[in-house]
Amino acid sequence: MMLRALLLLALQGPLALSAIASGAAAAPCGAAPTGTLASSPAPRADERGQRVTESRMAALPVNPAETLLVGDSIFDFWRSAAADLGQPVTNFGVGGDRTENVLDRIDRADFPRDAFRRVVLLIGTNNLGRDDACAILGGIAAIVERLHRRLPRAEVVVVSILPRGPGLRRRLEDIEAVNQTLVRDQAAMRIRFVDAFTPFVQACAGQEKCGLLPDRLHPGPDGYRLLGASIAAALDGR
């Protein structure tokens, strides 16, 4: 019942119900920045990141599902994604990825022809602190453009950056600027935006450490159920 109530609130207006929102306006970035680290394809420099990336790349053509998950550790660690979303998925998430690493991976990927009906993207939290909101938006826009080019028949779904840190306040201004701009520009970007930020904020209001995000970044089992329900509800309402 709590999940349903939170989702009904969230669907009334993306990001409008954040209990801790600062009211920051969407970042006035203008045209998506180019040439930044966030929007320039780059492979992972660390051994573990390279190993996981190559493993995901090798598994990509094997029995692909209609829904492709693309992102960082929040997707990489989502072992219950198929159950939480109620549909088979191919998980293309790699822990630790920033936008530039996803760009590199998409450029090199051997995508099965016409395999994916939908791509769900969640990326950007690892760019926080190094990149400002406009640079992160430029990276996300570059990924979306690549996905439209590489998978022209697939719907591209972009999930909001989730809240993080003590009291879910860390880098809040940048997170809200990115999310609010994606809400505003989703038609121009040819994406469907999913607000998963608001349900987490509502459920965790007033808590310095929330059980839905036990390490203050990654969802726990209940958090993943909420994330899956947020995505599924938005897709069901199209």
PDB file of C-alpha atoms in Angstrom, residues 8-215:
ATOM      1  CA  LEU A   8       0.249   7.907  -7.061  1.00  0.00           C
ATOM      2  CA  LEU A   9       1.761  11.017  -5.471  1.00  0.00           C
ATOM      3  CA  ALA A  10       4.749  10.949  -7.768  1.00  0.00           C
ATOM      4  CA  LEU A  11       2.694  10.512 -10.911  1.00  0.00           C
ATOM      5  CA  GLN A  12       0.711  13.661 -10.090  1.00  0.00           C
ATOM      6  CA  GLY A  13       3.753  15.666 -11.151  1.00  0.00           C
ATOM      7  CA  PRO A  14       7.391  14.619 -11.510  1.00  0.00           C
ATOM      8  CA  LEU A  15       9.584  15.910  -8.678  1.00  0.00           C
ATOM      9  CA  ALA A  16       6.828  18.201  -7.451  1.00  0.00           C
ATOM     10  CA  LEU A  17       6.411  16.514  -4.080  1.00  0.00           C
ATOM     11  CA  SER A  18       9.993  16.334  -2.828  1.00  0.00           C
ATOM     12  CA  ALA A  19       9.837  16.904   0.905  1.00  0.00           C
ATOM     13  CA  ILE A  20      13.436  18.122   0.959  1.00  0.00           C
ATOM     14  CA  ALA A  21      13.484  19.916  -2.372  1.00  0.00           C
ATOM     15  CA  SER A  22      15.249  23.254  -2.371  1.00  0.00           C
ATOM     16  CA  GLY A  23      13.074  24.588  -5.153  1.00  0.00           C
ATOM     17  CA  ALA A  24      16.066  24.961  -7.454  1.00  0.00           C
ATOM     18  CA  ALA A  25      15.102  25.774 -11.002  1.00  0.00           C
ATOM     19  CA  ALA A  26      16.247  23.619 -13.883  1.00  0.00           C
ATOM     20  CA  ALA A  27      19.799  24.425 -14.881  1.00  0.00           C
ATOM     21  CA  PRO A  28      19.895  27.003 -17.729  1.00  0.00           C
ATOM     22  CA  CYS A  29      22.423  25.000 -19.713  1.00  0.00           C
ATOM     23  CA  GLY A  30      21.319  25.978 -23.187  1.00  0.00           C
ATOM     24  CA  ALA A  31      22.743  23.594 -25.768  1.00  0.00           C
ATOM     25  CA  ALA A  32      24.195  20.410 -24.251  1.00  0.00           C
ATOM     26  CA  PRO A  33      27.877  21.027 -23.470  1.00  0.00           C
ATOM     27  CA  THR A  34      30.297  19.168 -25.720  1.00  0.00           C
ATOM     28  CA  GLY A  35      33.917  18.259 -25.179  1.00  0.00           C
ATOM     29  CA  THR A  36      33.584  17.803 -21.408  1.00  0.00           C
ATOM     30  CA  LEU A  37      34.816  14.658 -19.677  1.00  0.00           C
ATOM     31  CA  ALA A  38      31.199  13.648 -19.074  1.00  0.00           C
ATOM     32  CA  SER A  39      30.295  13.719 -22.788  1.00  0.00           C
ATOM     33  CA  SER A  40      33.522  12.291 -24.253  1.00  0.00           C
ATOM     34  CA  PRO A  41      33.598   8.457 -24.529  1.00  0.00           C
ATOM     35  CA  ALA A  42      36.222   6.920 -22.265  1.00  0.00           C
ATOM     36  CA  PRO A  43      36.854   3.302 -21.209  1.00  0.00           C
ATOM     37  CA  ARG A  44      37.184   2.371 -17.570  1.00  0.00           C
ATOM     38  CA  ALA A  45      40.758   2.765 -16.326  1.00  0.00           C
ATOM     39  CA  ASP A  46      40.499   0.322 -13.405  1.00  0.00           C
ATOM     40  CA  GLU A  47      40.968  -3.429 -13.780  1.00  0.00           C
ATOM     41  CA  ARG A  48      37.697  -4.408 -12.141  1.00  0.00           C
ATOM     42  CA  GLY A  49      35.717  -1.953 -14.262  1.00  0.00           C
ATOM     43  CA  GLN A  50      37.346  -3.274 -17.416  1.00  0.00           C
ATOM     44  CA  ARG A  51      36.629  -6.877 -16.429  1.00  0.00           C
ATOM     45  CA  VAL A  52      32.944  -6.261 -15.645  1.00  0.00           C
ATOM     46  CA  THR A  53      32.530  -4.167 -18.778  1.00  0.00           C
ATOM     47  CA  GLU A  54      33.912  -6.884 -21.015  1.00  0.00           C
ATOM     48  CA  SER A  55      31.738  -9.483 -19.272  1.00  0.00           C
ATOM     49  CA  ARG A  56      28.628  -7.405 -19.923  1.00  0.00           C
ATOM     50  CA  MET A  57      29.681  -6.837 -23.528  1.00  0.00           C
ATOM     51  CA  ALA A  58      30.207 -10.550 -24.128  1.00  0.00           C
ATOM     52  CA  ALA A  59      26.823 -11.465 -22.626  1.00  0.00           C
ATOM     53  CA  LEU A  60      24.889  -8.827 -24.569  1.00  0.00           C
ATOM     54  CA  PRO A  61      24.065 -10.897 -27.695  1.00  0.00           C
ATOM     55  CA  VAL A  62      23.075 -13.998 -25.673  1.00  0.00           C
ATOM     56  CA  ASN A  63      19.272 -14.389 -25.409  1.00  0.00           C
ATOM     57  CA  PRO A  64      18.540 -10.639 -25.264  1.00  0.00           C
ATOM     58  CA  ALA A  65      15.312  -9.583 -23.564  1.00  0.00           C
ATOM     59  CA  GLU A  66      13.054  -6.843 -24.903  1.00  0.00           C
ATOM     60  CA  THR A  67      14.165  -4.454 -22.147  1.00  0.00           C
ATOM     61  CA  LEU A  68      17.810  -3.378 -21.838  1.00  0.00           C
ATOM     62  CA  LEU A  69      19.010  -1.787 -18.587  1.00  0.00           C
ATOM     63  CA  VAL A  70      21.928   0.636 -19.058  1.00  0.00           C
ATOM     64  CA  GLY A  71      23.628   2.314 -16.129  1.00  0.00           C
ATOM     65  CA  ASP A  72      25.986   2.100 -13.175  1.00  0.00           C
ATOM     66  CA  SER A  73      26.036   0.018  -9.980  1.00  0.00           C
ATOM     67  CA  ILE A  74      22.411   0.826  -9.154  1.00  0.00           C
ATOM     68  CA  PHE A  75      21.454  -1.310 -12.156  1.00  0.00           C
ATOM     69  CA  ASP A  76      24.487  -3.617 -11.986  1.00  0.00           C
ATOM     70  CA  PHE A  77      23.538  -4.761  -8.462  1.00  0.00           C
ATOM     71  CA  TRP A  78      19.819  -5.125  -9.283  1.00  0.00           C
ATOM     72  CA  ARG A  79      19.599  -8.908  -9.140  1.00  0.00           C
ATOM     73  CA  SER A  80      15.806  -8.883  -8.801  1.00  0.00           C
ATOM     74  CA  ALA A  81      15.224  -6.535 -11.759  1.00  0.00           C
ATOM     75  CA  ALA A  82      13.122  -8.975 -13.788  1.00  0.00           C
ATOM     76  CA  ALA A  83      10.874  -9.752 -10.809  1.00  0.00           C
ATOM     77  CA  ASP A  84      10.610  -6.118  -9.684  1.00  0.00           C
ATOM     78  CA  LEU A  85       9.780  -4.900 -13.194  1.00  0.00           C
ATOM     79  CA  GLY A  86       7.572  -7.862 -14.034  1.00  0.00           C
ATOM     80  CA  GLN A  87       9.398  -8.598 -17.286  1.00  0.00           C
ATOM     81  CA  PRO A  88      12.647 -10.171 -18.530  1.00  0.00           C
ATOM     82  CA  VAL A  89      15.588  -7.798 -18.806  1.00  0.00           C
ATOM     83  CA  THR A  90      19.121  -7.733 -20.174  1.00  0.00           C
ATOM     84  CA  ASN A  91      21.301  -5.967 -17.612  1.00  0.00           C
ATOM     85  CA  PHE A  92      24.006  -3.770 -19.169  1.00  0.00           C
ATOM     86  CA  GLY A  93      24.892  -1.919 -15.965  1.00  0.00           C
ATOM     87  CA  VAL A  94      28.479  -1.661 -14.707  1.00  0.00           C
ATOM     88  CA  GLY A  95      29.289  -0.547 -11.172  1.00  0.00           C
ATOM     89  CA  GLY A  96      31.294   2.661 -10.970  1.00  0.00           C
ATOM     90  CA  ASP A  97      30.428   3.887 -14.456  1.00  0.00           C
ATOM     91  CA  ARG A  98      30.137   7.556 -15.272  1.00  0.00           C
ATOM     92  CA  THR A  99      28.433   8.917 -18.363  1.00  0.00           C
ATOM     93  CA  GLU A 100      31.640   8.783 -20.419  1.00  0.00           C
ATOM     94  CA  ASN A 101      32.104   5.081 -19.635  1.00  0.00           C
ATOM     95  CA  VAL A 102      28.558   4.301 -20.774  1.00  0.00           C
ATOM     96  CA  LEU A 103      29.223   6.209 -23.997  1.00  0.00           C
ATOM     97  CA  ASP A 104      32.322   4.105 -24.653  1.00  0.00           C
ATOM     98  CA  ARG A 105      30.409   0.911 -23.927  1.00  0.00           C
ATOM     99  CA  ILE A 106      27.543   1.805 -26.256  1.00  0.00           C
ATOM    100  CA  ASP A 107      29.956   2.753 -29.035  1.00  0.00           C
ATOM    101  CA  ARG A 108      31.662  -0.645 -28.794  1.00  0.00           C
ATOM    102  CA  ALA A 109      28.604  -2.805 -28.101  1.00  0.00           C
ATOM    103  CA  ASP A 110      27.557  -5.569 -30.476  1.00  0.00           C
ATOM    104  CA  PHE A 111      23.834  -4.947 -30.201  1.00  0.00           C
ATOM    105  CA  PRO A 112      21.677  -7.747 -31.631  1.00  0.00           C
ATOM    106  CA  ARG A 113      19.699  -6.392 -34.559  1.00  0.00           C
ATOM    107  CA  ASP A 114      16.218  -5.177 -33.528  1.00  0.00           C
ATOM    108  CA  ALA A 115      16.588  -7.012 -30.222  1.00  0.00           C
ATOM    109  CA  PHE A 116      15.433  -4.374 -27.769  1.00  0.00           C
ATOM    110  CA  ARG A 117      12.022  -2.794 -27.639  1.00  0.00           C
ATOM    111  CA  ARG A 118      12.994  -0.507 -24.772  1.00  0.00           C
ATOM    112  CA  VAL A 119      16.192   0.843 -23.190  1.00  0.00           C
ATOM    113  CA  VAL A 120      16.054   2.066 -19.587  1.00  0.00           C
ATOM    114  CA  LEU A 121      18.932   4.384 -18.625  1.00  0.00           C
ATOM    115  CA  LEU A 122      19.941   5.407 -15.104  1.00  0.00           C
ATOM    116  CA  ILE A 123      23.275   7.219 -14.925  1.00  0.00           C
ATOM    117  CA  GLY A 124      24.923  10.317 -13.498  1.00  0.00           C
ATOM    118  CA  THR A 125      25.346   9.795  -9.763  1.00  0.00           C
ATOM    119  CA  ASN A 126      29.050   8.906 -10.132  1.00  0.00           C
ATOM    120  CA  ASN A 127      29.644  12.158 -12.045  1.00  0.00           C
ATOM    121  CA  LEU A 128      28.437  14.215  -9.085  1.00  0.00           C
ATOM    122  CA  GLY A 129      31.228  16.100  -7.367  1.00  0.00           C
ATOM    123  CA  ARG A 130      33.457  16.127 -10.432  1.00  0.00           C
ATOM    124  CA  ASP A 131      30.937  17.511 -12.926  1.00  0.00           C
ATOM    125  CA  ASP A 132      28.294  20.200 -12.560  1.00  0.00           C
ATOM    126  CA  ALA A 133      24.668  19.654 -13.541  1.00  0.00           C
ATOM    127  CA  CYS A 134      25.124  21.005 -17.063  1.00  0.00           C
ATOM    128  CA  ALA A 135      28.059  18.700 -17.794  1.00  0.00           C
ATOM    129  CA  ILE A 136      26.095  15.702 -16.476  1.00  0.00           C
ATOM    130  CA  LEU A 137      23.140  16.655 -18.648  1.00  0.00           C
ATOM    131  CA  GLY A 138      25.499  16.871 -21.621  1.00  0.00           C
ATOM    132  CA  GLY A 139      26.703  13.347 -20.886  1.00  0.00           C
ATOM    133  CA  ILE A 140      23.168  12.008 -20.567  1.00  0.00           C
ATOM    134  CA  ALA A 141      22.119  13.770 -23.783  1.00  0.00           C
ATOM    135  CA  ALA A 142      25.101  12.233 -25.596  1.00  0.00           C
ATOM    136  CA  ILE A 143      24.122   8.758 -24.359  1.00  0.00           C
ATOM    137  CA  VAL A 144      20.517   9.272 -25.453  1.00  0.00           C
ATOM    138  CA  GLU A 145      21.672  10.382 -28.896  1.00  0.00           C
ATOM    139  CA  ARG A 146      23.865   7.279 -29.191  1.00  0.00           C
ATOM    140  CA  LEU A 147      21.012   5.006 -28.138  1.00  0.00           C
ATOM    141  CA  HIS A 148      18.668   6.529 -30.708  1.00  0.00           C
ATOM    142  CA  ARG A 149      21.331   5.999 -33.364  1.00  0.00           C
ATOM    143  CA  ARG A 150      22.414   2.488 -32.369  1.00  0.00           C
ATOM    144  CA  LEU A 151      18.927   1.191 -31.470  1.00  0.00           C
ATOM    145  CA  PRO A 152      16.545   3.259 -33.607  1.00  0.00           C
ATOM    146  CA  ARG A 153      13.495   1.076 -32.954  1.00  0.00           C
ATOM    147  CA  ALA A 154      13.819   1.123 -29.172  1.00  0.00           C
ATOM    148  CA  GLU A 155      12.006   3.494 -26.842  1.00  0.00           C
ATOM    149  CA  VAL A 156      14.526   5.290 -24.608  1.00  0.00           C
ATOM    150  CA  VAL A 157      13.478   5.659 -20.978  1.00  0.00           C
ATOM    151  CA  VAL A 158      15.594   7.830 -18.651  1.00  0.00           C
ATOM    152  CA  VAL A 159      15.262   7.387 -14.888  1.00  0.00           C
ATOM    153  CA  SER A 160      15.982  10.292 -12.556  1.00  0.00           C
ATOM    154  CA  ILE A 161      19.172  10.388 -10.527  1.00  0.00           C
ATOM    155  CA  LEU A 162      18.245   9.023  -7.106  1.00  0.00           C
ATOM    156  CA  PRO A 163      18.750  11.005  -3.883  1.00  0.00           C
ATOM    157  CA  ARG A 164      21.849  10.121  -1.880  1.00  0.00           C
ATOM    158  CA  GLY A 165      23.898  10.801   1.233  1.00  0.00           C
ATOM    159  CA  PRO A 166      22.917  11.560   4.844  1.00  0.00           C
ATOM    160  CA  GLY A 167      19.320  12.718   4.920  1.00  0.00           C
ATOM    161  CA  LEU A 168      19.352  12.349   1.109  1.00  0.00           C
ATOM    162  CA  ARG A 169      20.825  15.848   0.873  1.00  0.00           C
ATOM    163  CA  ARG A 170      24.225  15.251  -0.744  1.00  0.00           C
ATOM    164  CA  ARG A 171      24.633  17.074  -4.077  1.00  0.00           C
ATOM    165  CA  LEU A 172      20.899  17.764  -3.937  1.00  0.00           C
ATOM    166  CA  GLU A 173      21.000  20.971  -5.961  1.00  0.00           C
ATOM    167  CA  ASP A 174      22.790  19.309  -8.881  1.00  0.00           C
ATOM    168  CA  ILE A 175      20.567  16.213  -8.710  1.00  0.00           C
ATOM    169  CA  GLU A 176      17.399  18.312  -8.820  1.00  0.00           C
ATOM    170  CA  ALA A 177      18.759  20.488 -11.635  1.00  0.00           C
ATOM    171  CA  VAL A 178      19.501  17.401 -13.753  1.00  0.00           C
ATOM    172  CA  ASN A 179      16.171  15.733 -13.007  1.00  0.00           C
ATOM    173  CA  GLN A 180      14.075  18.858 -13.566  1.00  0.00           C
ATOM    174  CA  THR A 181      15.783  19.583 -16.876  1.00  0.00           C
ATOM    175  CA  LEU A 182      15.111  16.029 -18.056  1.00  0.00           C
ATOM    176  CA  VAL A 183      11.441  16.499 -17.151  1.00  0.00           C
ATOM    177  CA  ARG A 184      11.333  19.730 -19.118  1.00  0.00           C
ATOM    178  CA  ASP A 185      13.233  18.489 -22.173  1.00  0.00           C
ATOM    179  CA  GLN A 186      11.976  14.925 -22.491  1.00  0.00           C
ATOM    180  CA  ALA A 187       9.935  15.591 -25.631  1.00  0.00           C
ATOM    181  CA  ALA A 188      12.828  17.323 -27.383  1.00  0.00           C
ATOM    182  CA  MET A 189      15.185  14.510 -26.365  1.00  0.00           C
ATOM    183  CA  ARG A 190      12.669  11.864 -27.505  1.00  0.00           C
ATOM    184  CA  ILE A 191      12.737  10.089 -24.162  1.00  0.00           C
ATOM    185  CA  ARG A 192      10.270   8.977 -21.536  1.00  0.00           C
ATOM    186  CA  PHE A 193      11.309  10.315 -18.142  1.00  0.00           C
ATOM    187  CA  VAL A 194      10.699   8.292 -14.972  1.00  0.00           C
ATOM    188  CA  ASP A 195      10.699  10.108 -11.649  1.00  0.00           C
ATOM    189  CA  ALA A 196      12.092   7.644  -9.114  1.00  0.00           C
ATOM    190  CA  PHE A 197      13.520  10.492  -7.030  1.00  0.00           C
ATOM    191  CA  THR A 198      10.220  11.597  -5.475  1.00  0.00           C
ATOM    192  CA  PRO A 199       9.074   8.186  -4.146  1.00  0.00           C
ATOM    193  CA  PHE A 200      12.400   7.666  -2.367  1.00  0.00           C
ATOM    194  CA  VAL A 201      12.334  11.164  -0.880  1.00  0.00           C
ATOM    195  CA  GLN A 202       8.754  10.706   0.303  1.00  0.00           C
ATOM    196  CA  ALA A 203       9.428   7.318   1.864  1.00  0.00           C
ATOM    197  CA  CYS A 204      12.657   8.432   3.547  1.00  0.00           C
ATOM    198  CA  ALA A 205      11.542  11.888   4.721  1.00  0.00           C
ATOM    199  CA  GLY A 206      13.120  12.900   8.013  1.00  0.00           C
ATOM    200  CA  GLN A 207      15.493   9.921   8.185  1.00  0.00           C
ATOM    201  CA  GLU A 208      19.246  10.438   8.268  1.00  0.00           C
ATOM    202  CA  LYS A 209      19.674   6.830   7.155  1.00  0.00           C
ATOM    203  CA  CYS A 210      16.818   5.248   5.220  1.00  0.00           C
ATOM    204  CA  GLY A 211      16.306   1.491   4.936  1.00  0.00           C
ATOM    205  CA  LEU A 212      15.393   1.844   1.265  1.00  0.00           C
ATOM    206  CA  LEU A 213      18.959   3.100   0.608  1.00  0.00           C
ATOM    207  CA  PRO A 214      20.938   1.332   3.338  1.00  0.00           C
ATOM    208  CA  ASP A 215      24.348   2.657   2.247  1.00  0.00           C
TER     209      ASP A 215
END
